[in-house]
């Protein structure tokens, strides 16, 4: 399995739009083959930080996800509005 933590740093002005795109991406991703878990979290201590927490069954499932139209659309929207930092763990 592969676990990804993707930290998203937003501004006060972009937070609402980024969160809307993140929720849409989360909902779609949860339906993809090989998705074990996928969620978006809001920091309780820092309003400028959100985090995707994803678990994929294998590299093939993650690759299919990263090549999907949904991923391209919503990650593109998020990247235009926020800074991203990715952490990857193989279990």
PDB file of C-alpha atoms in Angstrom:
ATOM      1  CA  UNK A   1       0.000   0.000   0.000  1.00  0.00           C
ATOM      2  CA  UNK A   2       1.010   3.582  -0.579  1.00  0.00           C
ATOM      3  CA  UNK A   3       0.140   6.456   1.737  1.00  0.00           C
ATOM      4  CA  UNK A   4       0.272  10.093   0.627  1.00  0.00           C
ATOM      5  CA  UNK A   5      -0.032  13.167   2.799  1.00  0.00           C
ATOM      6  CA  UNK A   6      -0.408  16.284   0.720  1.00  0.00           C
ATOM      7  CA  UNK A   7      -0.237  19.539   2.662  1.00  0.00           C
ATOM      8  CA  UNK A   8      -1.984  22.519   1.112  1.00  0.00           C
ATOM      9  CA  UNK A   9      -1.172  26.051   2.225  1.00  0.00           C
ATOM     10  CA  UNK A  10      -3.907  28.532   1.397  1.00  0.00           C
ATOM     11  CA  UNK A  11      -4.558  32.202   1.975  1.00  0.00           C
ATOM     12  CA  UNK A  12      -7.665  33.642   3.531  1.00  0.00           C
ATOM     13  CA  UNK A  13      -8.790  34.695   0.058  1.00  0.00           C
ATOM     14  CA  UNK A  14      -8.267  31.300  -1.604  1.00  0.00           C
ATOM     15  CA  UNK A  15      -9.311  28.964   1.225  1.00  0.00           C
ATOM     16  CA  UNK A  16     -12.975  28.574   0.217  1.00  0.00           C
ATOM     17  CA  UNK A  17     -12.208  27.839  -3.448  1.00  0.00           C
ATOM     18  CA  UNK A  18      -9.400  25.426  -2.597  1.00  0.00           C
ATOM     19  CA  UNK A  19     -11.559  23.575  -0.088  1.00  0.00           C
ATOM     20  CA  UNK A  20     -14.384  23.238  -2.637  1.00  0.00           C
ATOM     21  CA  UNK A  21     -12.000  21.744  -5.226  1.00  0.00           C
ATOM     22  CA  UNK A  22     -10.443  19.488  -2.576  1.00  0.00           C
ATOM     23  CA  UNK A  23     -13.836  18.159  -1.491  1.00  0.00           C
ATOM     24  CA  UNK A  24     -14.804  17.445  -5.108  1.00  0.00           C
ATOM     25  CA  UNK A  25     -11.502  15.640  -5.714  1.00  0.00           C
ATOM     26  CA  UNK A  26     -11.930  13.637  -2.515  1.00  0.00           C
ATOM     27  CA  UNK A  27     -15.450  12.528  -3.427  1.00  0.00           C
ATOM     28  CA  UNK A  28     -14.406  11.412  -6.905  1.00  0.00           C
ATOM     29  CA  UNK A  29     -11.187   9.744  -5.739  1.00  0.00           C
ATOM     30  CA  UNK A  30     -12.968   7.638  -3.131  1.00  0.00           C
ATOM     31  CA  UNK A  31     -14.798   5.892  -5.991  1.00  0.00           C
ATOM     32  CA  UNK A  32     -11.643   4.962  -7.923  1.00  0.00           C
ATOM     33  CA  UNK A  33     -10.371   1.399  -8.143  1.00  0.00           C
ATOM     34  CA  UNK A  34      -7.566   0.788  -5.673  1.00  0.00           C
ATOM     35  CA  UNK A  35      -8.488   3.654  -3.368  1.00  0.00           C
ATOM     36  CA  UNK A  36      -8.276   2.354   0.202  1.00  0.00           C
ATOM     37  CA  UNK A  37      -8.981   5.744   1.784  1.00  0.00           C
ATOM     38  CA  UNK A  38      -8.997   9.377   0.709  1.00  0.00           C
ATOM     39  CA  UNK A  39      -9.949  12.392   2.795  1.00  0.00           C
ATOM     40  CA  UNK A  40      -9.315  16.089   3.219  1.00  0.00           C
ATOM     41  CA  UNK A  41      -8.584  17.529   6.650  1.00  0.00           C
ATOM     42  CA  UNK A  42      -8.555  21.068   7.998  1.00  0.00           C
ATOM     43  CA  UNK A  43      -5.956  22.002  10.609  1.00  0.00           C
ATOM     44  CA  UNK A  44      -7.421  22.764  14.038  1.00  0.00           C
ATOM     45  CA  UNK A  45      -4.538  25.118  14.812  1.00  0.00           C
ATOM     46  CA  UNK A  46      -3.704  26.733  11.450  1.00  0.00           C
ATOM     47  CA  UNK A  47      -6.513  28.029   9.234  1.00  0.00           C
ATOM     48  CA  UNK A  48      -4.056  28.282   6.323  1.00  0.00           C
ATOM     49  CA  UNK A  49      -3.366  24.511   6.224  1.00  0.00           C
ATOM     50  CA  UNK A  50      -5.413  21.689   4.693  1.00  0.00           C
ATOM     51  CA  UNK A  51      -4.226  18.136   4.085  1.00  0.00           C
ATOM     52  CA  UNK A  52      -5.164  15.298   1.771  1.00  0.00           C
ATOM     53  CA  UNK A  53      -4.582  11.931   3.388  1.00  0.00           C
ATOM     54  CA  UNK A  54      -4.718   9.119   0.816  1.00  0.00           C
ATOM     55  CA  UNK A  55      -4.041   5.404   0.822  1.00  0.00           C
ATOM     56  CA  UNK A  56      -3.774   3.422  -2.411  1.00  0.00           C
ATOM     57  CA  UNK A  57      -3.659  -0.350  -2.811  1.00  0.00           C
ATOM     58  CA  UNK A  58      -0.625  -0.251  -5.113  1.00  0.00           C
ATOM     59  CA  UNK A  59       1.457   1.851  -7.490  1.00  0.00           C
ATOM     60  CA  UNK A  60      -0.797   1.019 -10.441  1.00  0.00           C
ATOM     61  CA  UNK A  61      -3.882   2.409  -8.690  1.00  0.00           C
ATOM     62  CA  UNK A  62      -2.017   5.568  -7.698  1.00  0.00           C
ATOM     63  CA  UNK A  63      -0.698   6.022 -11.237  1.00  0.00           C
ATOM     64  CA  UNK A  64      -4.201   5.649 -12.710  1.00  0.00           C
ATOM     65  CA  UNK A  65      -5.474   8.208 -10.204  1.00  0.00           C
ATOM     66  CA  UNK A  66      -2.729  10.699 -11.038  1.00  0.00           C
ATOM     67  CA  UNK A  67      -3.494  10.367 -14.766  1.00  0.00           C
ATOM     68  CA  UNK A  68      -7.262  10.796 -14.411  1.00  0.00           C
ATOM     69  CA  UNK A  69      -9.142  13.787 -15.826  1.00  0.00           C
ATOM     70  CA  UNK A  70     -10.624  14.467 -12.401  1.00  0.00           C
ATOM     71  CA  UNK A  71      -7.166  14.654 -10.828  1.00  0.00           C
ATOM     72  CA  UNK A  72      -5.900  16.991 -13.555  1.00  0.00           C
ATOM     73  CA  UNK A  73      -8.910  19.285 -13.213  1.00  0.00           C
ATOM     74  CA  UNK A  74      -9.016  19.668  -9.436  1.00  0.00           C
ATOM     75  CA  UNK A  75      -5.292  19.526  -8.722  1.00  0.00           C
ATOM     76  CA  UNK A  76      -4.806  22.127 -11.435  1.00  0.00           C
ATOM     77  CA  UNK A  77      -7.340  24.380  -9.708  1.00  0.00           C
ATOM     78  CA  UNK A  78      -5.695  23.839  -6.321  1.00  0.00           C
ATOM     79  CA  UNK A  79      -2.150  24.436  -7.639  1.00  0.00           C
ATOM     80  CA  UNK A  80      -3.286  27.741  -9.156  1.00  0.00           C
ATOM     81  CA  UNK A  81      -4.460  28.933  -5.735  1.00  0.00           C
ATOM     82  CA  UNK A  82      -2.227  27.288  -3.137  1.00  0.00           C
ATOM     83  CA  UNK A  83       1.164  25.774  -2.328  1.00  0.00           C
ATOM     84  CA  UNK A  84       1.418  21.974  -2.133  1.00  0.00           C
ATOM     85  CA  UNK A  85       3.871  19.700  -0.322  1.00  0.00           C
ATOM     86  CA  UNK A  86       3.713  15.929  -0.804  1.00  0.00           C
ATOM     87  CA  UNK A  87       4.921  13.180   1.521  1.00  0.00           C
ATOM     88  CA  UNK A  88       4.887   9.566   0.259  1.00  0.00           C
ATOM     89  CA  UNK A  89       5.140   6.423   2.375  1.00  0.00           C
ATOM     90  CA  UNK A  90       5.172   2.816   1.155  1.00  0.00           C
ATOM     91  CA  UNK A  91       3.736   0.325   3.595  1.00  0.00           C
TER      92      UNK A  91
END
